[in-house]
PDB file of C-alpha atoms in Angstrom:
ATOM      1  CA  MET A   1      14.402  13.104  -2.321  1.00 95.00           C
ATOM      2  CA  ARG A   2      12.584  16.521  -3.206  1.00 95.00           C
ATOM      3  CA  ARG A   3       9.102  17.217  -3.837  1.00 95.00           C
ATOM      4  CA  LEU A   4       7.240  18.609  -7.285  1.00 94.00           C
ATOM      5  CA  PHE A   5       3.916  18.578  -6.428  1.00 94.00           C
ATOM      6  CA  PRO A   6       2.027  20.368  -4.829  1.00 93.00           C
ATOM      7  CA  PRO A   7       3.855  22.794  -5.687  1.00 85.00           C
ATOM      8  CA  THR A   8       5.041  24.892  -3.154  1.00 67.00           C
ATOM      9  CA  ALA A   9       5.673  28.530  -3.442  1.00 48.00           C
ATOM     10  CA  GLU A  10       9.501  29.884  -1.459  1.00 53.00           C
ATOM     11  CA  PRO A  11       9.043  32.018   1.420  1.00 49.00           C
ATOM     12  CA  PRO A  12      10.459  35.543   1.159  1.00 45.00           C
ATOM     13  CA  VAL A  13      12.942  36.537   1.976  1.00 48.00           C
ATOM     14  CA  GLU A  14      12.446  37.929   6.262  1.00 47.00           C
ATOM     15  CA  THR A  15      13.603  38.141   9.696  1.00 42.00           C
ATOM     16  CA  SER A  16      11.151  38.429  11.449  1.00 45.00           C
ATOM     17  CA  ALA A  17      11.084  36.263  14.380  1.00 45.00           C
ATOM     18  CA  GLU A  18       7.967  34.080  12.468  1.00 44.00           C
ATOM     19  CA  ALA A  19      10.200  33.356   9.255  1.00 42.00           C
ATOM     20  CA  ALA A  20      13.103  32.662  11.706  1.00 40.00           C
ATOM     21  CA  ALA A  21      10.876  29.855  13.823  1.00 43.00           C
ATOM     22  CA  GLU A  22       9.381  28.751  10.187  1.00 42.00           C
ATOM     23  CA  SER A  23      12.865  28.370   9.218  1.00 43.00           C
ATOM     24  CA  SER A  24      14.516  26.469  12.062  1.00 44.00           C
ATOM     25  CA  ALA A  25      11.893  23.583  11.544  1.00 52.00           C
ATOM     26  CA  GLY A  26      14.165  21.869   8.918  1.00 61.00           C
ATOM     27  CA  PRO A  27      15.363  22.539   5.009  1.00 71.00           C
ATOM     28  CA  PRO A  28      11.560  23.020   3.317  1.00 74.00           C
ATOM     29  CA  SER A  29      10.437  19.706   0.847  1.00 76.00           C
ATOM     30  CA  TRP A  30      11.193  20.908  -2.125  1.00 80.00           C
ATOM     31  CA  GLU A  31      15.373  20.571  -1.594  1.00 86.00           C
ATOM     32  CA  ASP A  32      16.793  17.754  -2.653  1.00 88.00           C
ATOM     33  CA  ARG A  33      17.957  15.697   0.090  1.00 90.00           C
ATOM     34  CA  GLU A  34      17.183  12.949   2.337  1.00 89.00           C
ATOM     35  CA  TRP A  35      13.116  12.646   3.964  1.00 93.00           C
ATOM     36  CA  GLY A  36      12.859  11.692   7.643  1.00 91.00           C
ATOM     37  CA  LEU A  37      10.766   8.938   8.335  1.00 91.00           C
ATOM     38  CA  ASP A  38       8.765  11.782  10.517  1.00 90.00           C
ATOM     39  CA  GLU A  39       8.140  13.790   7.198  1.00 93.00           C
ATOM     40  CA  LEU A  40       7.501  10.815   5.155  1.00 95.00           C
ATOM     41  CA  ALA A  41       4.820   9.140   7.401  1.00 94.00           C
ATOM     42  CA  GLU A  42       3.100  12.755   7.558  1.00 93.00           C
ATOM     43  CA  ALA A  43       3.098  13.459   3.140  1.00 95.00           C
ATOM     44  CA  TYR A  44       1.653   9.935   3.359  1.00 96.00           C
ATOM     45  CA  ALA A  45      -1.320  10.216   6.339  1.00 94.00           C
ATOM     46  CA  TYR A  46      -4.748   8.277   6.436  1.00 94.00           C
ATOM     47  CA  PRO A  47      -7.360  10.880   5.174  1.00 92.00           C
ATOM     48  CA  ASP A  48      -9.852  11.136   7.297  1.00 81.00           C
ATOM     49  CA  LEU A  49     -13.132  10.175   5.926  1.00 69.00           C
ATOM     50  CA  PRO A  50     -16.710   9.985   7.052  1.00 60.00           C
ATOM     51  CA  ALA A  51     -18.314   7.289   5.536  1.00 59.00           C
ATOM     52  CA  GLY A  52     -19.414   6.174   1.895  1.00 58.00           C
ATOM     53  CA  PRO A  53     -22.176   4.104  -0.004  1.00 58.00           C
ATOM     54  CA  GLY A  54     -21.856   0.835   0.729  1.00 56.00           C
ATOM     55  CA  ARG A  55     -18.731   1.698   2.910  1.00 57.00           C
ATOM     56  CA  PRO A  56     -17.675   1.653   6.555  1.00 55.00           C
ATOM     57  CA  VAL A  57     -17.042   4.804   8.336  1.00 63.00           C
ATOM     58  CA  GLY A  58     -13.556   5.949   7.655  1.00 79.00           C
ATOM     59  CA  VAL A  59     -11.978   3.150   5.756  1.00 92.00           C
ATOM     60  CA  TRP A  60      -9.059   3.588   3.461  1.00 95.00           C
ATOM     61  CA  LEU A  61      -7.800   1.676   0.479  1.00 97.00           C
ATOM     62  CA  ARG A  62      -4.485   2.234  -1.342  1.00 98.00           C
ATOM     63  CA  ALA A  63      -2.097   0.727  -3.420  1.00 98.00           C
ATOM     64  CA  ASN A  64       1.975   0.342  -3.532  1.00 97.00           C
ATOM     65  CA  MET A  65       2.888  -0.701  -6.909  1.00 95.00           C
ATOM     66  CA  VAL A  66       6.674   0.049  -8.527  1.00 94.00           C
ATOM     67  CA  SER A  67       6.564   0.544 -12.590  1.00 95.00           C
ATOM     68  CA  SER A  68       9.087   0.468 -14.918  1.00 95.00           C
ATOM     69  CA  LEU A  69       8.697   3.266 -17.931  1.00 95.00           C
ATOM     70  CA  ASP A  70       7.962   1.300 -20.109  1.00 93.00           C
ATOM     71  CA  GLY A  71       5.180  -0.270 -18.282  1.00 91.00           C
ATOM     72  CA  ALA A  72       6.113  -3.495 -16.551  1.00 91.00           C
ATOM     73  CA  ALA A  73       5.358  -3.921 -13.086  1.00 89.00           C
ATOM     74  CA  HIS A  74       7.791  -7.430 -12.476  1.00 87.00           C
ATOM     75  CA  HIS A  75      11.685  -7.959 -13.998  1.00 88.00           C
ATOM     76  CA  ASP A  76      11.714 -11.787 -13.982  1.00 83.00           C
ATOM     77  CA  GLY A  77       8.886 -12.260 -12.306  1.00 77.00           C
ATOM     78  CA  ARG A  78       9.795  -9.649  -8.964  1.00 81.00           C
ATOM     79  CA  SER A  79       9.444  -6.484  -8.691  1.00 85.00           C
ATOM     80  CA  GLN A  80      12.733  -5.742  -6.465  1.00 86.00           C
ATOM     81  CA  PRO A  81      14.649  -5.320  -9.742  1.00 88.00           C
ATOM     82  CA  LEU A  82      12.532  -2.181 -10.303  1.00 92.00           C
ATOM     83  CA  SER A  83      13.346  -0.560  -6.744  1.00 93.00           C
ATOM     84  CA  SER A  84      15.642   1.536  -5.138  1.00 95.00           C
ATOM     85  CA  ALA A  85      16.946   2.833  -1.438  1.00 95.00           C
ATOM     86  CA  ALA A  86      14.593   5.406  -1.248  1.00 96.00           C
ATOM     87  CA  ASP A  87      11.457   3.061  -2.489  1.00 96.00           C
ATOM     88  CA  MET A  88      12.214   0.924  -0.093  1.00 95.00           C
ATOM     89  CA  ARG A  89      11.836   3.479   2.448  1.00 95.00           C
ATOM     90  CA  ILE A  90       8.204   4.507   1.064  1.00 96.00           C
ATOM     91  CA  PHE A  91       7.593   0.664   1.309  1.00 95.00           C
ATOM     92  CA  GLY A  92       8.097   0.778   5.448  1.00 94.00           C
ATOM     93  CA  VAL A  93       6.728   3.996   6.070  1.00 96.00           C
ATOM     94  CA  LEU A  94       3.676   2.869   3.506  1.00 97.00           C
ATOM     95  CA  ARG A  95       3.026  -0.358   5.932  1.00 95.00           C
ATOM     96  CA  GLY A  96       4.165   1.883   8.990  1.00 95.00           C
ATOM     97  CA  LEU A  97       0.821   3.578   8.640  1.00 95.00           C
ATOM     98  CA  ALA A  98      -1.583   0.828   7.355  1.00 96.00           C
ATOM     99  CA  ASP A  99      -3.363  -1.681  10.114  1.00 96.00           C
ATOM    100  CA  ALA A 100      -3.209  -4.415   7.545  1.00 97.00           C
ATOM    101  CA  VAL A 101      -1.447  -5.404   3.979  1.00 97.00           C
ATOM    102  CA  VAL A 102      -3.754  -6.416   2.453  1.00 97.00           C
ATOM    103  CA  VAL A 103      -2.216  -8.908  -0.708  1.00 96.00           C
ATOM    104  CA  GLY A 104      -2.694 -12.019  -3.261  1.00 95.00           C
ATOM    105  CA  ALA A 105      -1.576 -15.623  -2.715  1.00 95.00           C
ATOM    106  CA  GLU A 106       0.306 -15.557  -5.970  1.00 92.00           C
ATOM    107  CA  THR A 107       2.318 -12.667  -5.150  1.00 90.00           C
ATOM    108  CA  VAL A 108       3.125 -14.380  -1.651  1.00 93.00           C
ATOM    109  CA  ARG A 109       4.418 -17.068  -3.526  1.00 91.00           C
ATOM    110  CA  ARG A 110       6.578 -15.145  -5.905  1.00 87.00           C
ATOM    111  CA  GLU A 111       8.230 -12.359  -3.437  1.00 85.00           C
ATOM    112  CA  GLY A 112       8.492 -15.055  -0.856  1.00 86.00           C
ATOM    113  CA  TYR A 113       6.373 -13.054   2.064  1.00 90.00           C
ATOM    114  CA  ARG A 114       7.732 -12.646   5.555  1.00 91.00           C
ATOM    115  CA  PRO A 115       5.674 -11.390   8.262  1.00 92.00           C
ATOM    116  CA  ALA A 116       5.696  -7.316   9.110  1.00 92.00           C
ATOM    117  CA  ARG A 117       8.748  -6.408  11.371  1.00 90.00           C
ATOM    118  CA  ALA A 118       8.371  -3.982  14.230  1.00 90.00           C
ATOM    119  CA  ARG A 119       9.754  -0.549  13.172  1.00 88.00           C
ATOM    120  CA  GLU A 120      10.728   1.805  16.171  1.00 87.00           C
ATOM    121  CA  ALA A 121       9.967   4.726  14.464  1.00 86.00           C
ATOM    122  CA  PHE A 122       6.370   3.610  13.956  1.00 91.00           C
ATOM    123  CA  VAL A 123       5.513   1.444  16.950  1.00 89.00           C
ATOM    124  CA  ALA A 124       5.426   5.016  19.212  1.00 88.00           C
ATOM    125  CA  ARG A 125       2.859   6.320  16.650  1.00 88.00           C
ATOM    126  CA  ARG A 126       0.614   3.061  16.030  1.00 91.00           C
ATOM    127  CA  ALA A 127       0.461   2.574  20.121  1.00 92.00           C
ATOM    128  CA  ALA A 128      -0.873   6.085  20.163  1.00 89.00           C
ATOM    129  CA  ARG A 129      -3.519   4.868  17.673  1.00 87.00           C
ATOM    130  CA  GLY A 130      -4.539   1.910  19.600  1.00 90.00           C
ATOM    131  CA  ARG A 131      -2.518  -0.338  16.609  1.00 92.00           C
ATOM    132  CA  PRO A 132      -0.095  -3.402  17.664  1.00 94.00           C
ATOM    133  CA  PRO A 133       3.721  -3.295  16.345  1.00 94.00           C
ATOM    134  CA  VAL A 134       2.983  -3.287  13.030  1.00 96.00           C
ATOM    135  CA  PRO A 135       0.142  -4.108  10.554  1.00 96.00           C
ATOM    136  CA  ALA A 136      -1.726  -7.582   9.898  1.00 96.00           C
ATOM    137  CA  ILE A 137      -1.249  -9.647   6.766  1.00 97.00           C
ATOM    138  CA  ALA A 138      -3.882 -10.722   5.069  1.00 98.00           C
ATOM    139  CA  VAL A 139      -3.368 -12.797   2.387  1.00 98.00           C
ATOM    140  CA  VAL A 140      -6.026 -13.135  -0.308  1.00 97.00           C
ATOM    141  CA  SER A 141      -6.861 -16.445  -2.077  1.00 96.00           C
ATOM    142  CA  ALA A 142      -9.906 -19.131  -3.610  1.00 95.00           C
ATOM    143  CA  SER A 143      -7.749 -21.945  -3.504  1.00 95.00           C
ATOM    144  CA  LEU A 144      -5.687 -21.658  -0.034  1.00 96.00           C
ATOM    145  CA  ASP A 145      -2.755 -23.022  -2.081  1.00 95.00           C
ATOM    146  CA  LEU A 146       0.139 -21.558   0.095  1.00 96.00           C
ATOM    147  CA  ASP A 147       2.510 -23.441   2.481  1.00 95.00           C
ATOM    148  CA  PHE A 148       1.436 -22.992   5.728  1.00 95.00           C
ATOM    149  CA  ALA A 149       4.361 -24.304   7.408  1.00 94.00           C
ATOM    150  CA  LEU A 150       6.574 -20.804   6.477  1.00 93.00           C
ATOM    151  CA  PRO A 151       7.628 -18.101   8.254  1.00 94.00           C
ATOM    152  CA  LEU A 152       4.103 -15.696   7.730  1.00 96.00           C
ATOM    153  CA  PHE A 153       1.860 -18.039   9.093  1.00 95.00           C
ATOM    154  CA  THR A 154       4.017 -19.060  11.894  1.00 93.00           C
ATOM    155  CA  GLU A 155       6.419 -16.369  13.130  1.00 93.00           C
ATOM    156  CA  PRO A 156       4.295 -13.279  12.456  1.00 95.00           C
ATOM    157  CA  LEU A 157       3.651 -10.293  15.438  1.00 94.00           C
ATOM    158  CA  VAL A 158       0.074 -10.383  14.862  1.00 95.00           C
ATOM    159  CA  PRO A 159      -1.536 -13.244  13.289  1.00 96.00           C
ATOM    160  CA  THR A 160      -1.518 -13.792   9.656  1.00 97.00           C
ATOM    161  CA  LEU A 161      -5.533 -13.290   7.478  1.00 98.00           C
ATOM    162  CA  VAL A 162      -6.674 -15.242   4.644  1.00 98.00           C
ATOM    163  CA  VAL A 163      -9.053 -13.686   3.513  1.00 98.00           C
ATOM    164  CA  THR A 164     -11.393 -16.314   0.944  1.00 97.00           C
ATOM    165  CA  GLY A 165     -14.669 -17.075  -0.206  1.00 97.00           C
ATOM    166  CA  ALA A 166     -17.003 -19.628   2.056  1.00 96.00           C
ATOM    167  CA  GLN A 167     -17.003 -22.452  -0.414  1.00 96.00           C
ATOM    168  CA  ALA A 168     -13.362 -22.723  -0.074  1.00 96.00           C
ATOM    169  CA  PRO A 169     -11.369 -26.209   0.315  1.00 96.00           C
ATOM    170  CA  ALA A 170     -12.549 -27.075   3.729  1.00 96.00           C
ATOM    171  CA  ASP A 171      -9.075 -29.158   4.430  1.00 97.00           C
ATOM    172  CA  ARG A 172      -7.265 -25.626   3.633  1.00 96.00           C
ATOM    173  CA  LEU A 173      -9.148 -23.659   5.820  1.00 96.00           C
ATOM    174  CA  ALA A 174      -8.542 -26.153   8.445  1.00 97.00           C
ATOM    175  CA  ALA A 175      -5.106 -26.323   7.792  1.00 97.00           C
ATOM    176  CA  ALA A 176      -4.904 -21.735   7.641  1.00 96.00           C
ATOM    177  CA  ARG A 177      -6.783 -22.119  11.164  1.00 96.00           C
ATOM    178  CA  GLN A 178      -4.330 -25.254  12.632  1.00 96.00           C
ATOM    179  CA  ALA A 179      -1.033 -22.602  11.510  1.00 95.00           C
ATOM    180  CA  GLY A 180      -2.198 -19.792  13.568  1.00 95.00           C
ATOM    181  CA  ALA A 181      -4.258 -18.380  11.001  1.00 96.00           C
ATOM    182  CA  GLU A 182      -7.025 -15.871  10.638  1.00 97.00           C
ATOM    183  CA  VAL A 183      -9.788 -16.797   8.436  1.00 97.00           C
ATOM    184  CA  VAL A 184     -12.173 -13.760   6.971  1.00 97.00           C
ATOM    185  CA  LEU A 185     -14.410 -15.296   4.377  1.00 97.00           C
ATOM    186  CA  ALA A 186     -16.223 -12.206   1.893  1.00 97.00           C
ATOM    187  CA  GLY A 187     -18.055 -14.788  -1.091  1.00 93.00           C
ATOM    188  CA  GLU A 188     -20.331 -16.666  -1.034  1.00 94.00           C
ATOM    189  CA  GLY A 189     -18.896 -18.982  -3.190  1.00 92.00           C
ATOM    190  CA  ALA A 190     -15.188 -19.988  -3.326  1.00 88.00           C
ATOM    191  CA  ALA A 191     -14.077 -16.753  -4.465  1.00 92.00           C
ATOM    192  CA  VAL A 192     -13.512 -13.441  -2.763  1.00 96.00           C
ATOM    193  CA  ASP A 193     -16.177 -10.729  -2.732  1.00 96.00           C
ATOM    194  CA  PRO A 194     -13.412  -7.277  -2.891  1.00 96.00           C
ATOM    195  CA  ALA A 195     -16.103  -5.070  -2.003  1.00 95.00           C
ATOM    196  CA  ARG A 196     -16.887  -7.617   0.827  1.00 96.00           C
ATOM    197  CA  ALA A 197     -13.111  -8.549   1.836  1.00 97.00           C
ATOM    198  CA  VAL A 198     -12.751  -4.105   2.322  1.00 96.00           C
ATOM    199  CA  ALA A 199     -15.516  -4.167   4.424  1.00 94.00           C
ATOM    200  CA  ALA A 200     -14.898  -7.344   6.194  1.00 96.00           C
ATOM    201  CA  LEU A 201     -11.029  -5.974   7.297  1.00 96.00           C
ATOM    202  CA  ALA A 202     -13.305  -2.794   7.923  1.00 94.00           C
ATOM    203  CA  GLU A 203     -15.352  -4.479  10.415  1.00 93.00           C
ATOM    204  CA  ARG A 204     -12.830  -5.695  12.807  1.00 94.00           C
ATOM    205  CA  GLY A 205     -10.720  -2.127  13.037  1.00 93.00           C
ATOM    206  CA  LEU A 206      -8.935  -2.204   9.799  1.00 95.00           C
ATOM    207  CA  THR A 207      -9.170   0.238   8.216  1.00 94.00           C
ATOM    208  CA  ARG A 208      -5.935   2.120   6.747  1.00 96.00           C
ATOM    209  CA  LEU A 209      -5.661  -0.791   4.488  1.00 97.00           C
ATOM    210  CA  LEU A 210      -2.577  -1.446   2.052  1.00 98.00           C
ATOM    211  CA  SER A 211      -2.939  -3.108  -0.632  1.00 97.00           C
ATOM    212  CA  GLU A 212       0.694  -4.625  -2.762  1.00 93.00           C
ATOM    213  CA  GLY A 213      -0.756  -6.476  -5.406  1.00 83.00           C
ATOM    214  CA  GLY A 214      -0.368  -8.497  -7.386  1.00 86.00           C
ATOM    215  CA  PRO A 215      -1.758  -7.126 -10.218  1.00 92.00           C
ATOM    216  CA  LYS A 216      -4.524  -9.086 -10.851  1.00 93.00           C
ATOM    217  CA  LEU A 217      -5.844  -8.610  -7.424  1.00 95.00           C
ATOM    218  CA  LEU A 218      -5.414  -4.975  -7.972  1.00 95.00           C
ATOM    219  CA  GLY A 219      -7.306  -5.126 -11.292  1.00 94.00           C
ATOM    220  CA  GLN A 220     -10.047  -7.074  -8.704  1.00 95.00           C
ATOM    221  CA  PHE A 221     -10.191  -3.749  -6.309  1.00 96.00           C
ATOM    222  CA  ALA A 222     -10.517  -0.985  -8.834  1.00 94.00           C
ATOM    223  CA  ALA A 223     -13.076  -3.099 -10.532  1.00 94.00           C
ATOM    224  CA  ALA A 224     -15.326  -3.296  -7.756  1.00 94.00           C
ATOM    225  CA  ARG A 225     -14.610   0.928  -7.616  1.00 93.00           C
ATOM    226  CA  VAL A 226     -13.073   0.243  -3.657  1.00 94.00           C
ATOM    227  CA  LEU A 227      -9.882   1.453  -4.690  1.00 96.00           C
ATOM    228  CA  ASP A 228      -9.356   5.319  -3.397  1.00 95.00           C
ATOM    229  CA  GLU A 229      -5.578   5.953  -3.701  1.00 97.00           C
ATOM    230  CA  LEU A 230      -2.693   4.681  -5.707  1.00 97.00           C
ATOM    231  CA  CYS A 231       0.643   4.906  -4.910  1.00 98.00           C
ATOM    232  CA  LEU A 232       3.065   4.537  -7.900  1.00 97.00           C
ATOM    233  CA  SER A 233       6.663   4.216  -7.912  1.00 97.00           C
ATOM    234  CA  LEU A 234       8.031   5.140 -11.515  1.00 96.00           C
ATOM    235  CA  ALA A 235      11.300   3.108 -11.767  1.00 96.00           C
ATOM    236  CA  PRO A 236      13.237   5.143 -14.376  1.00 95.00           C
ATOM    237  CA  LEU A 237      14.451   2.200 -16.383  1.00 94.00           C
ATOM    238  CA  VAL A 238      12.794  -0.366 -19.096  1.00 95.00           C
ATOM    239  CA  ALA A 239      12.427  -3.082 -19.034  1.00 90.00           C
ATOM    240  CA  ALA A 240      10.744  -4.541 -22.372  1.00 90.00           C
ATOM    241  CA  GLY A 241       9.229  -8.667 -22.272  1.00 86.00           C
ATOM    242  CA  ASP A 242       5.497  -9.523 -21.518  1.00 86.00           C
ATOM    243  CA  ALA A 243       5.084  -8.058 -18.083  1.00 86.00           C
ATOM    244  CA  ALA A 244       1.853  -7.459 -16.258  1.00 87.00           C
ATOM    245  CA  ARG A 245       0.625  -4.138 -16.591  1.00 90.00           C
ATOM    246  CA  ILE A 246      -0.009  -2.914 -12.176  1.00 92.00           C
ATOM    247  CA  VAL A 247      -3.323  -3.352 -12.665  1.00 92.00           C
ATOM    248  CA  ASN A 248      -4.430  -6.474 -14.562  1.00 90.00           C
ATOM    249  CA  GLY A 249      -8.307  -7.557 -15.012  1.00 85.00           C
ATOM    250  CA  HIS A 250     -11.519  -7.165 -16.854  1.00 83.00           C
ATOM    251  CA  VAL A 251     -11.754  -3.908 -18.917  1.00 84.00           C
ATOM    252  CA  LEU A 252     -14.019  -0.928 -16.724  1.00 86.00           C
ATOM    253  CA  VAL A 253     -16.823  -0.408 -18.819  1.00 85.00           C
ATOM    254  CA  GLU A 254     -15.895   3.568 -17.249  1.00 89.00           C
ATOM    255  CA  PRO A 255     -12.386   3.834 -17.008  1.00 90.00           C
ATOM    256  CA  GLU A 256     -12.264   5.072 -13.393  1.00 91.00           C
ATOM    257  CA  ARG A 257     -10.753   8.955 -13.098  1.00 94.00           C
ATOM    258  CA  PHE A 258      -7.884   9.624 -10.172  1.00 97.00           C
ATOM    259  CA  SER A 259      -5.989  13.043  -9.077  1.00 97.00           C
ATOM    260  CA  LEU A 260      -2.800  13.964  -8.467  1.00 97.00           C
ATOM    261  CA  PHE A 261      -2.120  14.068  -4.809  1.00 97.00           C
ATOM    262  CA  SER A 262       2.154  13.852  -4.710  1.00 97.00           C
ATOM    263  CA  VAL A 263       4.675  14.022  -6.428  1.00 97.00           C
ATOM    264  CA  LEU A 264       8.040  13.260  -4.559  1.00 97.00           C
ATOM    265  CA  GLU A 265      11.446  12.913  -6.478  1.00 97.00           C
ATOM    266  CA  ASP A 266      14.758  10.609  -6.202  1.00 96.00           C
ATOM    267  CA  ALA A 267      18.067  10.175  -8.037  1.00 95.00           C
ATOM    268  CA  GLY A 268      15.370  10.056 -11.478  1.00 96.00           C
ATOM    269  CA  PHE A 269      12.700   8.042  -9.632  1.00 97.00           C
ATOM    270  CA  LEU A 270       9.425   9.393  -9.325  1.00 97.00           C
ATOM    271  CA  PHE A 271       7.335   8.508  -6.193  1.00 98.00           C
ATOM    272  CA  THR A 272       3.462   9.835  -7.285  1.00 98.00           C
ATOM    273  CA  SER A 273       0.098   9.237  -5.310  1.00 98.00           C
ATOM    274  CA  TYR A 274      -3.278   9.771  -6.971  1.00 98.00           C
ATOM    275  CA  ARG A 275      -6.439   9.812  -5.216  1.00 97.00           C
ATOM    276  CA  ARG A 276      -9.997   8.748  -6.456  1.00 95.00           C
ATOM    277  CA  ARG A 277     -12.682  11.620  -7.743  1.00 90.00           C
ATOM    278  CA  ARG A 278     -15.604  11.176  -5.153  1.00 77.00           C
TER     279      ARG A 278
END
């Protein structure tokens, strides 16, 4: 893996003690090599932000998605065929940095979501921030058409959250609570208001949010203009077919403009990060 952007100028050849100390810190990021988890965690660190219009203090919603060269968000119904070993390392790092992973019900069903696993590399880092060893999984669903007997609900290290509307089916709300899930209401009707979902999670102290899709949920966040960052893995593959794009929803009246923040490359995969212009 190597960094392509932002560009880093090669340091001049020096023999000073300062230069020697700098070189002993490790190889430069533009060299093609395997990155350690600490390096990736630094590259993907969440920014510290003040409150914005209608936004809680410090909340930041990033999305992590993978796409083929021709724009497919999945192949044969799942994103895994588009992934790679480096993509999965970044996937794990992004989870390790997040307070909560926000995901749509359809993605939970299709991808067979399980509870987040504690990773030794991030336990101490999370504890230093007063966080549990793993992020909570927050499932967004209006109908609550979910199998509450799955390990995602019965075996998590921290309770799984179910984000839904105030008018969600009463029997499904009861089933969610009986399974041990924590219900978060974010909307007056059955549907979830994406902006209120972000605010409701932030009110619980979950301000570093990571959305893993699917495309419909990401489209709702984009339409509500609450998506702060998109981490897009571009796979060197052509999938064809009629798979959805990574963002699928109503056309925005004015396209949201993002700025390129970083690009890493590994074996032809590009790992990009774009941040919304403020």
